[in-house]
Backbone as JSON, one array per atom type, in Angstrom:
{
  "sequence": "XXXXXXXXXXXXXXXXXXXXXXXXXXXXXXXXXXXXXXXXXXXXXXXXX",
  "N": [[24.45, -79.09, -16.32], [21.63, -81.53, -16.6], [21.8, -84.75, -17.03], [19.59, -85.74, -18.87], [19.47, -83.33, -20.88], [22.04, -83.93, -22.27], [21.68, -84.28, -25.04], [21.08, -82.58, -26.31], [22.76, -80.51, -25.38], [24.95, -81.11, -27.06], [24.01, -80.96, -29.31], [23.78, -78.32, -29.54], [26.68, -77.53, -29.35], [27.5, -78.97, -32.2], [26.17, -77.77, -33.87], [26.81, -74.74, -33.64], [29.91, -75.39, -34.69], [29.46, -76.09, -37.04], [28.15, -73.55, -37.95], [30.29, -72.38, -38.02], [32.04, -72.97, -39.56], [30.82, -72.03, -41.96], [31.61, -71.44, -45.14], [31.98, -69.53, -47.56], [30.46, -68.37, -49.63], [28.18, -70.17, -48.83], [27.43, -68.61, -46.4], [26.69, -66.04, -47.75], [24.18, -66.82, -49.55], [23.28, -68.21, -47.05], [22.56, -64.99, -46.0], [21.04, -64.21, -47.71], [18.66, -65.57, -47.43], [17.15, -65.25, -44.7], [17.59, -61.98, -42.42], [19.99, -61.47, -41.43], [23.37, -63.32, -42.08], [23.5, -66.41, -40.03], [26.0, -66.29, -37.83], [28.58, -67.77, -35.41], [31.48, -68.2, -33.53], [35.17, -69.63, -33.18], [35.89, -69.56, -30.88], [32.96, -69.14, -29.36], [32.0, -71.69, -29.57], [33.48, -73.08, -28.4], [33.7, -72.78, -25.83], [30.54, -73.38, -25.26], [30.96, -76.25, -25.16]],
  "CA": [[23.42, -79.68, -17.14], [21.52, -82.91, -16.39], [22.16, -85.57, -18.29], [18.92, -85.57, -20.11], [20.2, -82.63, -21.65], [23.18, -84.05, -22.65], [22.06, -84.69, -26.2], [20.53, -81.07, -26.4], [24.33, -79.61, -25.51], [25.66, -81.72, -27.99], [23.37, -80.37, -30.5], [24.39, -76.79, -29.63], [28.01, -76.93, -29.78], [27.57, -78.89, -33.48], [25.7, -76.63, -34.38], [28.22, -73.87, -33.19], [30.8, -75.62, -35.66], [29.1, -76.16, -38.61], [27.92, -72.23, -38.58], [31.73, -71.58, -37.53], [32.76, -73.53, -40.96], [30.39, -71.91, -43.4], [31.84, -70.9, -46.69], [31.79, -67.91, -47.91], [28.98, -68.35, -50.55], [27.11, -70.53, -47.99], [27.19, -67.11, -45.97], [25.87, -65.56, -48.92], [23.31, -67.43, -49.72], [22.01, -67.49, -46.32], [22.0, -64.09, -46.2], [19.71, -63.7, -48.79], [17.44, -65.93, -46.94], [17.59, -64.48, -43.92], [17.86, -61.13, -42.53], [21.33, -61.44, -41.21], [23.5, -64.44, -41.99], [24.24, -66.8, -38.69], [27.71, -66.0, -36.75], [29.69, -68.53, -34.35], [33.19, -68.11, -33.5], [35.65, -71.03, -32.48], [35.39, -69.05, -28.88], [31.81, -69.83, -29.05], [31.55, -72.78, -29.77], [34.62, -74.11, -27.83], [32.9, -72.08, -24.53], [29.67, -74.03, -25.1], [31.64, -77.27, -24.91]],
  "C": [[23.01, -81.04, -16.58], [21.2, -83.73, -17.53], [21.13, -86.19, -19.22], [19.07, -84.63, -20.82], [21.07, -82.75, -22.76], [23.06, -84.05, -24.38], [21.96, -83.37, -27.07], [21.64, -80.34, -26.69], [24.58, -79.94, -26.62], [25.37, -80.99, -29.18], [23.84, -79.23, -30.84], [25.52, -76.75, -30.2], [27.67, -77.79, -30.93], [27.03, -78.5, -34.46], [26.79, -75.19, -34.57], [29.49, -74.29, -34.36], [30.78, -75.38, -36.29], [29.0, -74.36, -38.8], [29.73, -71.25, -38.57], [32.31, -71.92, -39.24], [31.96, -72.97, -41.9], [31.66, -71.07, -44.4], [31.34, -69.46, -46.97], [30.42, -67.67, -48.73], [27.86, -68.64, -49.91], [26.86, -69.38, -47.14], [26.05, -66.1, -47.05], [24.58, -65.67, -49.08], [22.37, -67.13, -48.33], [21.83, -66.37, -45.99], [20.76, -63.84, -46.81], [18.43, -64.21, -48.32], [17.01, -65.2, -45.76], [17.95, -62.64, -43.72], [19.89, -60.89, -42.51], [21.95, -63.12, -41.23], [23.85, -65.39, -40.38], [25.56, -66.87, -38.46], [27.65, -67.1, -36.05], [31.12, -68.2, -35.13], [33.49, -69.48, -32.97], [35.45, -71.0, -31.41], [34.33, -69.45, -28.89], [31.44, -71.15, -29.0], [32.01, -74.18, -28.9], [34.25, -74.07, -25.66], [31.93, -72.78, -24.18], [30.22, -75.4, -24.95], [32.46, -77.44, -23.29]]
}
């Protein structure tokens, strides 16, 4: 990556977290908005890092 990027990555993998930490309801919920709710794993997220 070049390091104008860098803030871009950043974004990804905490992004990658937060959808790794939803809640069960917060799942829920966005389901309902949504067709399918958003997935990350810790592997993903820890990969993009």
């Amino acid at each position: 990556l070049l390091i104008s990027n860098l803030e871009l990555f950043i974004l990804i993998v905490l992004i990658a977290f937060k959808v790794y930490n939803l809640s069960w309801l917060e799942r829920q919920f966005a389901s309902r908005l949504f067709s399918a709710p958003p997935t990350a794993t810790l592997e993903e997220a820890m990969a993009e890092f």
